[in-house]
XYZ file of C-alpha atoms in Angstrom:
713
model
C -68.808 -187.415 -51.294
C -67.018 -185.370 -48.663
C -63.742 -187.143 -49.513
C -64.100 -186.429 -53.243
C -64.760 -182.736 -52.519
C -61.627 -182.533 -50.386
C -59.557 -184.068 -53.196
C -61.053 -181.551 -55.640
C -60.133 -178.638 -53.372
C -56.589 -179.950 -52.989
C -56.216 -180.125 -56.763
C -57.174 -176.459 -57.012
C -54.468 -175.348 -54.604
C -51.516 -173.544 -56.229
C -48.317 -175.476 -56.784
C -46.363 -173.240 -54.395
C -47.986 -173.780 -51.009
C -45.081 -172.469 -48.972
C -43.573 -169.033 -49.192
C -40.046 -168.716 -50.531
C -38.129 -165.738 -49.199
C -34.989 -166.449 -51.242
C -32.765 -167.213 -48.263
C -31.631 -170.530 -49.751
C -30.117 -168.756 -52.764
C -29.203 -171.250 -55.510
C -29.100 -174.082 -52.969
C -32.876 -174.520 -53.058
C -32.699 -178.289 -53.678
C -36.209 -178.110 -55.106
C -38.293 -181.331 -55.097
C -38.093 -183.516 -58.183
C -40.860 -183.002 -60.705
C -42.079 -186.569 -61.102
C -41.643 -190.176 -60.034
C -39.232 -191.099 -62.839
C -36.782 -188.312 -61.981
C -37.141 -189.055 -58.273
C -36.288 -192.711 -58.797
C -33.408 -191.947 -61.163
C -31.496 -189.680 -58.784
C -32.742 -191.595 -55.779
C -30.818 -194.695 -56.875
C -27.575 -192.781 -56.374
C -28.466 -190.644 -53.371
C -29.907 -193.623 -51.490
C -26.686 -195.537 -52.030
C -24.002 -193.021 -51.094
C -20.624 -193.796 -49.591
C -18.601 -190.942 -48.072
C -15.081 -191.880 -46.980
C -12.717 -189.884 -44.801
C -12.781 -188.002 -41.512
C -12.347 -184.253 -41.133
C -14.497 -181.208 -40.375
C -14.878 -180.772 -44.149
C -16.156 -184.352 -44.494
C -18.739 -183.533 -41.831
C -19.753 -180.496 -43.885
C -20.104 -182.689 -46.969
C -22.365 -185.096 -45.102
C -24.556 -182.255 -43.831
C -24.867 -180.826 -47.346
C -25.850 -184.211 -48.766
C -28.482 -184.535 -46.062
C -29.853 -181.051 -46.766
C -30.021 -181.822 -50.469
C -31.717 -185.151 -49.859
C -34.377 -183.552 -47.645
C -35.102 -180.973 -50.315
C -35.129 -183.305 -53.302
C -37.276 -186.017 -51.694
C -39.177 -184.037 -49.038
C -38.275 -186.555 -46.362
C -35.542 -187.248 -43.854
C -32.331 -188.509 -45.443
C -31.322 -192.128 -45.230
C -28.001 -193.207 -43.828
C -24.871 -192.175 -45.704
C -22.311 -194.918 -45.377
C -18.982 -193.777 -43.919
C -17.272 -197.120 -44.578
C -16.128 -198.881 -47.741
C -17.713 -202.130 -46.596
C -20.611 -202.994 -48.887
C -21.598 -201.535 -52.223
C -22.514 -198.018 -53.215
C -23.566 -196.329 -56.424
C -22.212 -192.903 -55.417
C -18.696 -192.784 -53.979
C -17.334 -189.552 -52.508
C -13.729 -189.786 -51.335
C -10.217 -188.504 -51.867
C -8.098 -190.673 -54.149
C -6.138 -192.150 -51.298
C -9.313 -193.190 -49.458
C -11.025 -194.944 -52.374
C -11.050 -198.758 -52.558
C -8.109 -200.073 -54.551
C -10.179 -201.363 -57.450
C -11.708 -197.896 -58.005
C -8.518 -195.975 -57.300
C -6.487 -197.907 -59.862
C -8.918 -197.126 -62.671
C -8.778 -193.347 -62.154
C -5.110 -192.848 -61.255
C -4.372 -191.031 -64.521
C -7.151 -188.550 -63.823
C -5.756 -187.811 -60.377
C -2.492 -186.584 -61.842
C -4.230 -183.763 -63.688
C -5.833 -182.273 -60.566
C -4.443 -179.513 -58.368
C -5.151 -179.154 -54.657
C -8.585 -177.598 -55.187
C -9.631 -179.532 -58.261
C -12.117 -182.377 -58.410
C -13.117 -185.313 -60.584
C -16.657 -186.405 -61.437
C -16.503 -189.757 -63.205
C -18.973 -192.504 -64.085
C -17.385 -195.931 -63.929
C -19.120 -199.257 -64.492
C -22.331 -198.409 -62.714
C -20.687 -196.267 -60.058
C -20.481 -192.478 -59.863
C -17.194 -191.244 -58.379
C -16.555 -187.824 -56.812
C -12.875 -187.539 -55.951
C -10.012 -185.138 -55.333
C -6.596 -184.813 -53.736
C -7.777 -182.734 -50.770
C -10.740 -182.325 -48.454
C -11.638 -178.949 -49.986
C -11.445 -180.331 -53.505
C -13.853 -183.031 -52.390
C -16.267 -180.402 -51.062
C -16.123 -178.538 -54.383
C -16.733 -181.796 -56.216
C -19.749 -182.586 -54.041
C -21.278 -179.196 -54.770
C -20.550 -179.724 -58.474
C -22.419 -183.037 -58.393
C -25.357 -181.464 -56.558
C -25.458 -178.768 -59.245
C -25.660 -181.488 -61.899
C -28.621 -182.979 -60.045
C -30.298 -179.596 -59.500
C -30.028 -178.872 -63.227
C -31.280 -182.386 -64.028
C -28.251 -183.678 -65.924
C -27.652 -187.286 -66.895
C -25.139 -188.758 -64.479
C -23.994 -191.660 -66.650
C -22.383 -189.193 -69.077
C -20.256 -187.545 -66.415
C -16.544 -187.228 -66.859
C -15.421 -183.857 -65.586
C -11.980 -182.810 -64.414
C -12.126 -179.287 -63.033
C -9.339 -177.134 -61.596
C -9.772 -173.472 -60.673
C -7.839 -171.242 -63.069
C -7.386 -168.502 -60.455
C -5.818 -169.147 -57.049
C -7.275 -166.442 -54.794
C -11.027 -166.033 -55.297
C -12.337 -163.492 -52.817
C -15.314 -161.490 -51.780
C -14.386 -158.000 -50.595
C -16.853 -156.767 -47.983
C -17.076 -153.008 -47.608
C -18.568 -153.580 -44.143
C -17.871 -151.208 -41.273
C -17.458 -152.212 -37.643
C -20.711 -150.383 -36.770
C -22.506 -152.749 -39.215
C -23.170 -150.136 -41.889
C -22.044 -151.172 -45.370
C -20.450 -148.719 -47.761
C -22.250 -149.125 -51.100
C -24.376 -151.814 -49.503
C -28.029 -151.851 -50.481
C -29.302 -155.052 -48.859
C -29.444 -154.028 -45.221
C -26.723 -153.980 -42.617
C -23.552 -156.035 -42.388
C -24.135 -159.695 -41.622
C -21.192 -159.572 -39.180
C -22.635 -158.934 -35.740
C -19.404 -157.880 -34.076
C -21.083 -157.246 -30.733
C -22.067 -160.927 -30.402
C -18.784 -162.276 -31.659
C -16.789 -164.287 -30.726
C -19.231 -166.083 -28.423
C -22.053 -166.461 -30.932
C -21.718 -167.890 -34.434
C -24.891 -167.032 -36.292
C -26.330 -169.624 -38.665
C -26.065 -167.044 -41.438
C -22.254 -167.217 -41.176
C -22.420 -170.945 -41.879
C -24.863 -170.471 -44.728
C -22.625 -167.728 -46.113
C -19.699 -170.150 -46.109
C -21.833 -172.871 -47.732
C -22.942 -170.534 -50.504
C -19.406 -169.367 -51.207
C -17.960 -172.867 -51.169
C -20.674 -173.999 -53.584
C -19.303 -171.584 -56.195
C -15.623 -171.999 -55.378
C -14.910 -168.790 -53.461
C -11.991 -169.440 -51.090
C -11.391 -166.109 -49.351
C -13.199 -163.198 -47.777
C -11.981 -159.772 -46.749
C -14.502 -158.976 -44.050
C -14.059 -155.230 -43.512
C -14.155 -152.030 -45.547
C -11.175 -150.985 -47.677
C -11.720 -147.556 -46.127
C -10.196 -149.270 -43.147
C -10.659 -148.839 -39.412
C -7.484 -149.696 -37.516
C -9.561 -151.114 -34.653
C -9.957 -154.360 -36.567
C -6.254 -155.030 -35.889
C -6.694 -154.851 -32.098
C -7.031 -157.966 -29.900
C -10.706 -157.181 -29.285
C -11.517 -157.593 -32.979
C -8.868 -160.162 -33.850
C -10.588 -162.515 -31.415
C -13.855 -161.916 -33.263
C -12.279 -162.347 -36.697
C -10.714 -165.592 -35.482
C -14.153 -166.936 -34.578
C -15.314 -166.267 -38.148
C -12.167 -167.884 -39.530
C -12.868 -170.992 -37.433
C -16.410 -171.183 -38.798
C -15.258 -170.746 -42.401
C -12.263 -173.102 -42.315
C -14.126 -176.374 -43.051
C -15.501 -174.685 -46.178
C -12.052 -173.766 -47.484
C -12.471 -170.032 -46.907
C -9.624 -167.922 -45.542
C -10.129 -164.612 -43.772
C -8.279 -161.481 -44.930
C -8.254 -158.098 -43.195
C -8.063 -154.571 -44.505
C -5.075 -152.694 -43.134
C -5.192 -148.971 -42.492
C -1.816 -147.688 -43.582
C -1.284 -145.419 -40.574
C -2.379 -148.032 -38.020
C 0.942 -147.749 -36.112
C 0.121 -144.099 -35.441
C -3.539 -144.721 -34.629
C -3.079 -147.715 -32.350
C 0.325 -147.149 -30.725
C 1.076 -143.469 -31.221
C 4.111 -143.949 -33.433
C 5.137 -140.566 -34.824
C 5.124 -141.847 -38.409
C 3.848 -144.591 -40.722
C 6.748 -144.197 -43.172
C 7.182 -147.645 -44.765
C 10.966 -147.260 -44.805
C 11.193 -146.457 -41.092
C 12.600 -149.509 -39.233
C 10.303 -148.947 -36.238
C 7.250 -148.923 -38.511
C 8.435 -152.055 -40.267
C 8.916 -153.797 -36.925
C 5.479 -152.678 -35.738
C 3.865 -154.398 -38.722
C 5.948 -157.547 -38.206
C 4.876 -157.707 -34.579
C 1.242 -157.032 -35.455
C 1.290 -159.671 -38.166
C 2.706 -162.276 -35.777
C -0.086 -161.388 -33.359
C -2.722 -161.872 -36.071
C -1.362 -165.299 -36.978
C -1.494 -166.296 -33.316
C -5.240 -165.697 -33.509
C -5.754 -166.967 -37.076
C -3.085 -169.516 -38.091
C -4.261 -169.607 -41.719
C -4.802 -165.838 -42.039
C -4.760 -164.976 -45.742
C -3.135 -161.545 -45.581
C -3.913 -157.860 -46.036
C -6.024 -155.885 -48.474
C -4.938 -152.241 -48.673
C -6.458 -149.066 -50.037
C -3.880 -146.289 -49.806
C -3.419 -142.750 -51.150
C -6.991 -142.653 -52.382
C -10.060 -140.683 -51.320
C -8.531 -139.556 -48.057
C -6.933 -142.854 -47.073
C -3.340 -142.497 -45.822
C -0.542 -144.118 -47.777
C 3.089 -144.004 -48.817
C 2.519 -140.718 -50.679
C 2.353 -139.041 -47.280
C 6.058 -139.834 -46.849
C 7.271 -139.385 -50.407
C 7.375 -143.156 -50.941
C 6.103 -145.312 -53.783
C 3.243 -147.789 -53.782
C 5.851 -150.565 -53.988
C 7.520 -149.254 -50.814
C 4.201 -149.484 -48.959
C 3.179 -152.871 -50.314
C 6.604 -154.448 -49.784
C 6.710 -153.410 -46.144
C 3.513 -155.372 -45.470
C 4.587 -158.214 -47.756
C 7.753 -158.687 -45.719
C 5.643 -158.901 -42.561
C 3.316 -161.657 -43.826
C 5.894 -163.552 -45.906
C 7.148 -165.860 -43.095
C 3.581 -167.034 -42.515
C 2.640 -167.598 -46.157
C 0.425 -164.525 -46.389
C -0.106 -162.161 -49.297
C -0.774 -158.461 -49.769
C -3.471 -157.279 -52.159
C -2.603 -153.668 -52.943
C -5.362 -151.763 -54.708
C -4.435 -149.736 -57.782
C -7.334 -147.354 -57.176
C -4.917 -144.515 -56.464
C -5.336 -140.992 -57.671
C -3.716 -137.739 -56.702
C -5.082 -135.642 -53.871
C -5.157 -132.759 -56.308
C -7.583 -132.690 -59.244
C -5.776 -134.172 -62.249
C -6.159 -133.364 -65.901
C -7.716 -136.787 -66.409
C -8.272 -139.095 -63.481
C -8.405 -142.290 -65.521
C -4.705 -141.924 -66.411
C -3.466 -141.935 -62.864
C -3.366 -145.600 -61.852
C -1.421 -146.518 -64.988
C 0.953 -143.568 -64.579
C 1.563 -144.525 -60.952
C 1.959 -148.300 -61.253
C 3.422 -148.946 -64.696
C 6.891 -147.579 -63.720
C 6.842 -149.914 -60.687
C 6.450 -153.106 -62.714
C 8.772 -155.751 -61.272
C 9.470 -153.803 -58.074
C 6.932 -155.535 -55.848
C 7.661 -158.542 -53.635
C 6.543 -161.900 -54.988
C 3.721 -162.143 -52.442
C 2.162 -158.858 -53.564
C -0.650 -158.795 -56.070
C -1.962 -155.480 -57.386
C -5.763 -155.333 -57.378
C -7.105 -153.439 -60.398
C -10.694 -152.407 -61.077
C -12.218 -153.660 -64.313
C -12.171 -150.153 -65.776
C -9.953 -147.112 -65.287
C -12.547 -144.864 -63.628
C -14.853 -146.371 -60.998
C -17.277 -149.221 -61.735
C -19.343 -147.203 -64.207
C -22.159 -148.913 -66.153
C -19.758 -149.246 -69.078
C -16.027 -148.585 -69.204
C -13.252 -149.850 -71.440
C -11.014 -152.367 -69.699
C -8.316 -150.971 -67.419
C -5.085 -150.223 -69.367
C -2.948 -151.801 -66.622
C -4.129 -155.233 -67.771
C -1.400 -156.402 -70.109
C 0.929 -153.578 -69.102
C 2.626 -155.185 -66.073
C 4.147 -158.506 -67.122
C 6.451 -158.631 -64.067
C 3.774 -157.866 -61.471
C 0.757 -160.087 -60.778
C -2.521 -158.256 -61.275
C -5.861 -159.356 -59.879
C -9.259 -158.251 -61.125
C -11.657 -156.290 -58.922
C -15.296 -156.445 -59.988
C -18.102 -154.711 -58.120
C -20.937 -157.126 -57.404
C -22.862 -154.503 -55.483
C -24.531 -152.150 -57.955
C -23.262 -148.769 -56.764
C -23.756 -147.158 -60.162
C -26.212 -149.608 -61.727
C -29.520 -148.978 -59.988
C -28.357 -150.229 -56.609
C -30.641 -152.988 -55.282
C -33.857 -152.291 -57.224
C -32.672 -152.638 -60.831
C -32.311 -156.019 -62.504
C -29.085 -156.039 -64.499
C -27.011 -159.128 -65.203
C -23.481 -158.081 -64.303
C -21.940 -161.182 -65.865
C -22.638 -159.606 -69.252
C -20.468 -156.621 -68.366
C -17.765 -158.790 -66.795
C -17.595 -161.018 -69.854
C -17.181 -157.936 -72.060
C -14.166 -156.914 -69.982
C -12.644 -160.387 -69.661
C -12.850 -160.977 -73.417
C -11.246 -157.625 -74.274
C -7.928 -158.145 -76.026
C -4.995 -156.343 -74.436
C -2.734 -157.198 -77.442
C 0.065 -157.448 -74.854
C 1.494 -160.386 -76.794
C -0.298 -159.746 -80.037
C -3.887 -160.720 -80.888
C -5.322 -163.317 -78.522
C -4.123 -161.717 -75.272
C -7.449 -161.170 -73.480
C -7.847 -159.742 -70.015
C -8.969 -163.193 -68.820
C -5.506 -164.600 -69.569
C -3.875 -161.763 -67.651
C -6.051 -162.498 -64.640
C -5.576 -166.274 -64.691
C -1.812 -165.727 -65.008
C -1.321 -167.632 -68.250
C -0.381 -164.599 -70.375
C 2.565 -163.481 -68.243
C 3.199 -166.665 -66.246
C 2.188 -165.067 -62.954
C 2.958 -167.262 -59.955
C 0.230 -165.576 -57.920
C -3.283 -165.027 -59.309
C -6.439 -163.558 -57.858
C -9.849 -162.029 -58.435
C -12.084 -160.091 -56.048
C -15.731 -159.117 -56.069
C -17.091 -156.282 -53.927
C -19.895 -158.001 -52.032
C -23.589 -157.208 -52.449
C -24.559 -159.149 -49.323
C -26.500 -157.779 -46.361
C -29.032 -158.670 -43.694
C -32.001 -158.645 -46.064
C -33.621 -162.053 -45.817
C -32.766 -162.815 -49.457
C -29.150 -161.640 -48.863
C -28.903 -159.237 -51.837
C -31.998 -157.003 -51.793
C -33.113 -157.895 -55.302
C -33.643 -161.628 -55.720
C -31.969 -161.509 -59.121
C -28.845 -159.890 -57.660
C -28.082 -163.330 -56.249
C -27.206 -164.239 -59.840
C -24.315 -161.752 -59.755
C -22.819 -163.364 -56.646
C -23.259 -166.778 -58.269
C -21.781 -165.671 -61.608
C -18.808 -164.045 -59.915
C -17.904 -167.345 -58.272
C -18.228 -169.214 -61.548
C -16.054 -166.724 -63.455
C -13.538 -166.659 -60.602
C -13.143 -170.422 -61.018
C -12.837 -170.083 -64.787
C -12.943 -166.564 -66.288
C -13.605 -167.960 -69.752
C -16.834 -169.736 -68.869
C -19.893 -169.104 -71.024
C -22.207 -166.685 -69.211
C -25.287 -168.099 -70.947
C -24.578 -171.431 -69.293
C -23.891 -169.751 -65.954
C -27.189 -167.890 -66.184
C -29.156 -170.997 -67.078
C -27.639 -172.977 -64.219
C -28.589 -170.219 -61.778
C -32.173 -170.117 -63.048
C -32.562 -173.887 -62.811
C -31.083 -174.020 -59.319
C -32.953 -170.975 -58.027
C -36.358 -171.055 -59.691
C -37.287 -173.912 -61.975
C -36.243 -176.462 -64.575
C -39.327 -175.652 -66.649
C -38.339 -174.817 -70.242
C -40.568 -171.751 -70.592
C -39.542 -170.323 -67.235
C -35.876 -170.715 -68.144
C -36.379 -169.161 -71.573
C -38.230 -166.140 -70.192
C -35.905 -165.389 -67.276
C -32.798 -165.971 -69.370
C -34.133 -163.623 -72.041
C -34.573 -160.868 -69.461
C -31.166 -161.512 -67.904
C -29.172 -161.491 -71.115
C -30.738 -158.258 -72.352
C -30.822 -156.395 -69.043
C -27.304 -154.949 -69.110
C -27.582 -153.195 -72.463
C -31.031 -151.927 -71.496
C -29.619 -150.316 -68.352
C -26.675 -148.743 -70.170
C -29.110 -147.193 -72.646
C -31.287 -145.529 -70.002
C -28.317 -144.413 -67.873
C -25.138 -143.752 -69.843
C -25.462 -144.367 -73.593
C -22.740 -143.614 -76.135
C -19.893 -143.645 -73.606
C -21.287 -141.115 -71.149
C -19.975 -141.726 -67.634
C -19.983 -140.409 -64.081
C -23.283 -138.544 -64.503
C -24.957 -139.894 -61.370
C -26.124 -137.853 -58.391
C -23.562 -136.688 -55.866
C -22.458 -138.779 -52.892
C -25.098 -141.533 -52.782
C -24.832 -142.093 -56.564
C -28.541 -142.936 -56.804
C -30.257 -141.527 -59.847
C -29.162 -139.064 -62.529
C -27.029 -135.983 -61.863
C -25.446 -134.745 -65.104
C -25.614 -131.240 -63.637
C -23.428 -132.054 -60.592
C -20.584 -129.529 -60.449
C -18.471 -127.669 -57.891
C -17.293 -128.952 -54.521
C -13.917 -130.073 -53.299
C -12.770 -131.877 -56.449
C -13.630 -131.335 -60.086
C -13.221 -135.046 -60.817
C -16.000 -135.885 -58.346
C -18.451 -133.976 -60.532
C -20.378 -134.926 -63.650
C -19.574 -131.800 -65.630
C -15.850 -132.616 -65.473
C -16.476 -135.762 -67.510
C -19.028 -134.721 -70.136
C -18.078 -131.031 -70.486
C -21.301 -130.329 -72.362
C -21.627 -126.937 -74.018
C -23.572 -125.497 -76.919
C -21.145 -126.984 -79.444
C -20.348 -130.487 -78.259
C -20.114 -133.067 -75.507
C -17.598 -135.721 -74.412
C -14.084 -136.111 -73.019
C -11.224 -135.985 -75.519
C -8.783 -138.718 -74.546
C -6.923 -138.808 -77.852
C -3.502 -137.224 -78.353
C -5.297 -133.910 -78.875
C -6.750 -134.191 -75.393
C -5.551 -136.010 -72.274
C -3.981 -138.780 -74.408
C -5.202 -141.493 -72.042
C -5.684 -143.546 -75.197
C -1.894 -143.868 -75.412
C -1.983 -146.180 -72.378
C -3.588 -148.878 -74.541
C -2.031 -150.998 -77.279
C -1.679 -149.425 -80.767
C -4.526 -151.616 -82.017
C -6.888 -149.844 -79.626
C -5.581 -146.457 -80.684
C -6.645 -147.361 -84.193
C -10.041 -148.679 -83.053
C -10.909 -146.023 -80.488
C -8.862 -143.093 -81.766
C -10.979 -142.335 -84.832
C -14.278 -140.639 -84.019
C -15.631 -141.798 -87.373
C -15.131 -145.509 -86.772
C -15.066 -145.983 -82.989
C -17.810 -148.300 -81.676
C -20.553 -145.957 -80.498
C -20.516 -147.569 -77.037
C -17.295 -145.639 -76.279
C -17.747 -142.565 -78.457
C -18.086 -139.954 -75.707
C -15.566 -141.717 -73.464
C -12.773 -140.897 -75.919
C -14.068 -138.004 -78.036
C -15.779 -134.639 -77.988
C -18.509 -134.717 -80.585
C -20.709 -131.916 -81.986
C -24.417 -132.274 -81.303
C -25.251 -132.236 -85.000
C -22.554 -134.748 -85.983
C -24.053 -137.534 -88.134
C -23.145 -140.952 -86.763
C -22.868 -144.351 -88.414
C -26.522 -145.009 -87.578
C -27.556 -142.086 -89.780
C -28.705 -140.090 -86.765
C -27.170 -136.939 -85.374
C -25.442 -137.337 -82.026
C -28.362 -135.655 -80.255
C -30.987 -137.804 -81.923
C -28.997 -140.983 -81.293
C -28.590 -140.094 -77.622
C -32.296 -139.375 -77.216
C -33.340 -142.528 -79.069
C -31.051 -144.687 -76.933
C -32.466 -143.240 -73.736
C -35.933 -144.030 -75.064
C -34.832 -147.523 -76.091
C -33.618 -148.121 -72.542
C -36.987 -147.125 -71.089
C -38.794 -149.373 -73.550
C -36.414 -152.172 -72.635
C -37.245 -151.810 -68.936
C -40.944 -151.952 -69.788
C -40.310 -155.068 -71.877
C -38.544 -156.708 -68.911
C -41.560 -155.950 -66.740
C -43.955 -157.410 -69.311
C -41.864 -160.546 -69.754
C -41.714 -161.150 -66.024
C -45.505 -160.812 -65.747
C -45.837 -163.911 -67.951
C -44.372 -166.002 -65.136
C -47.156 -165.403 -62.636
C -48.204 -168.813 -61.414
C -44.952 -170.403 -62.526
C -42.854 -168.736 -59.807
C -43.691 -168.896 -56.117
C -45.879 -165.893 -55.216
C -43.491 -164.288 -52.731
C -40.532 -164.025 -55.080
C -42.699 -163.284 -58.102
C -44.344 -160.309 -56.381
C -41.077 -159.019 -54.951
C -39.382 -158.964 -58.346
C -42.480 -157.508 -60.022
C -42.486 -154.670 -57.490
C -38.806 -153.929 -58.119
C -39.355 -153.980 -61.884
C -41.978 -151.290 -61.394
C -39.362 -149.198 -59.599
C -36.895 -149.895 -62.404
C -39.301 -148.688 -65.089
C -40.056 -145.497 -63.148
C -36.373 -144.809 -62.546
C -35.475 -145.535 -66.174
C -37.983 -142.834 -67.158
C -36.458 -140.543 -64.527
C -32.983 -141.052 -65.980
C -34.182 -140.456 -69.532
C -36.197 -137.342 -68.744
C -33.628 -135.713 -66.463
C -30.671 -136.337 -68.776
C -32.406 -135.297 -71.989
C -33.743 -132.107 -70.408
C -30.306 -131.238 -69.065
C -28.349 -132.012 -72.232
C -31.122 -130.572 -74.401
C -30.477 -127.094 -73.052
C -27.043 -127.325 -74.712
C -27.991 -129.080 -77.935
C -30.995 -126.771 -78.417
C -32.518 -129.461 -80.618
C -35.992 -130.964 -80.379
C -36.542 -134.548 -79.316
C -36.726 -136.842 -82.335
C -39.893 -138.715 -83.253
C -40.526 -141.678 -81.000
C -39.005 -140.142 -77.861
C -41.576 -139.401 -75.189
C -41.783 -135.910 -73.740
C -40.471 -135.578 -70.165
C -43.050 -135.715 -67.391
C -41.662 -132.643 -65.617
C -39.451 -129.667 -66.377
C -35.723 -129.500 -65.634
C -36.244 -127.501 -62.428
C -38.202 -130.408 -60.977
C -35.314 -132.823 -61.508
C -32.689 -130.366 -60.326
C -34.561 -129.982 -57.041
C -35.418 -133.661 -56.602
C -34.005 -134.804 -53.272
C -34.209 -137.898 -51.098
C -32.866 -138.236 -47.576
C -30.915 -141.161 -46.149
C -30.307 -143.010 -49.381
C -28.573 -146.245 -48.310
C -25.030 -147.224 -49.090
C -23.072 -144.042 -48.431
């Protein structure tokens, strides 16, 4: 009787006995659901042969053992490291495979590059192969993803090469462990303990990045500190590079342009000065002595107070080429950011990068790649694609996405950034007629670039779940997937992440995917509908601030961009205004240049519009704006309601954490709506339309709303 009661109690226990803090990211390796699935995958994983010897092969074995322990909830069996005997799963480079297997897949090998991999089912055997150790690691992670997402292995025939060469995370981490625009705690790099101590999180960071194909990391802030180029810190950076190397990840450093003056008291940092050029050559040689496979430099210059070639009357090409010449003998590259705007307030800031770089097309060294933000302003919730894409056929351009959500609710709002990135990547530049999307500029195929790259500004910190919001892990994951292939389907990326992170249950997938794929448009509606932009609070950028004006620069204010008055609102970028529209192809001038036919998503980005103007929806501008703000709030509430359906289907720790953040998101969506409509309403002088809730407070309340020590500054 006592035994039966105990069994009954055990049956009542929830499915999720152990807490899940999210640290394992998408590498959860969750136990199989039933005996049939366990036996199916077990046949392969219990009969694994791994051939070859290298630190990367050791990494592969460790990953297989971790996966096995998770899938089967027991210690892994032996993985054979010899070709003697039979195996059902073979993991080896082509040259290491037994002859009878190698001969049957020779044709496939010819189509792979150095990082590509082959997954192939052959007469009862599953083959993971490649030309290189790193390709083999990528192939192993690809196979483990197939198992995590419960795919049939007998159907596998996948040849996969990355379409972009340099796939980097850009950390905006400072040497004091603060993170600019970081919202998930402090920097994971504990410089004080380096180089003696390699934290396990560094290894897990490398694992996570390798699992999604990221092969480079710039570990310090683009607002650079020259100290990172000193022996004290080069020794520390070298320790990280050693830890990352088996995972195929190269270390890059941010270079402060006036480092020769800061570190060695040179009187100038003029890029055409021979002494300055020699200083950088000597410094570069020193770096490579510490880090033989150092990737190169990332540079922010002539922007937001950072020194650059402008200080000496030189061009961006002069500055970039000086550094390119220094790293060239060692195989390094220079990533030169195009986020450059004049120290004086311009007539329209979004014109400046194009105006500065377009005349320099073809004047950069062949190991320079210009890093361009996805839009021409600054990572706003919605921007048109940057006009430089398609405009520099002789100069390789790399994409810079922001994974951290500086302007998109920071770490407490759930918004699927892949939706925004896909919108940008699919945008047609018309550089070679229709069918010239941004994705083909970035992967090099449109202009035959010899050097290609993509960077994502990291959202990683010391929070136990890495990214603050559990769902922000999906942005890191999606960035890696799109970096490998920028034309991947984001629905598939999202579903893979859900399956690997939470569950393979059909209803769980459907619910989470529904929230994810609607979250971006919901956020745009409650923050910046109809092409509004740069209306966040000053400095920390948290929350609404359409009233922000004054200060050192007009173009760091909100009023500069919306210019609301009693007649109208919006920034005229047509030929009657700043004519920034002229930087795009004629097809876009036709699409965006007509206020009557422009998609409403970009209306106020390109046009000034009267408050009482009737739009294509049948609403006046004011009513449409108010209704979209309301729609955004209702969307956030819908997300919260949908998530609540998953209680009991998601482990309690992560379920509660996300539910708590969704409550914050709903409250802040209401804050955005109320503050913006009260502020703009004083100019429109029109009542709120039916269906839009009245604000909770008056405008004075929102104008005086303050919070101290908002993170991420």
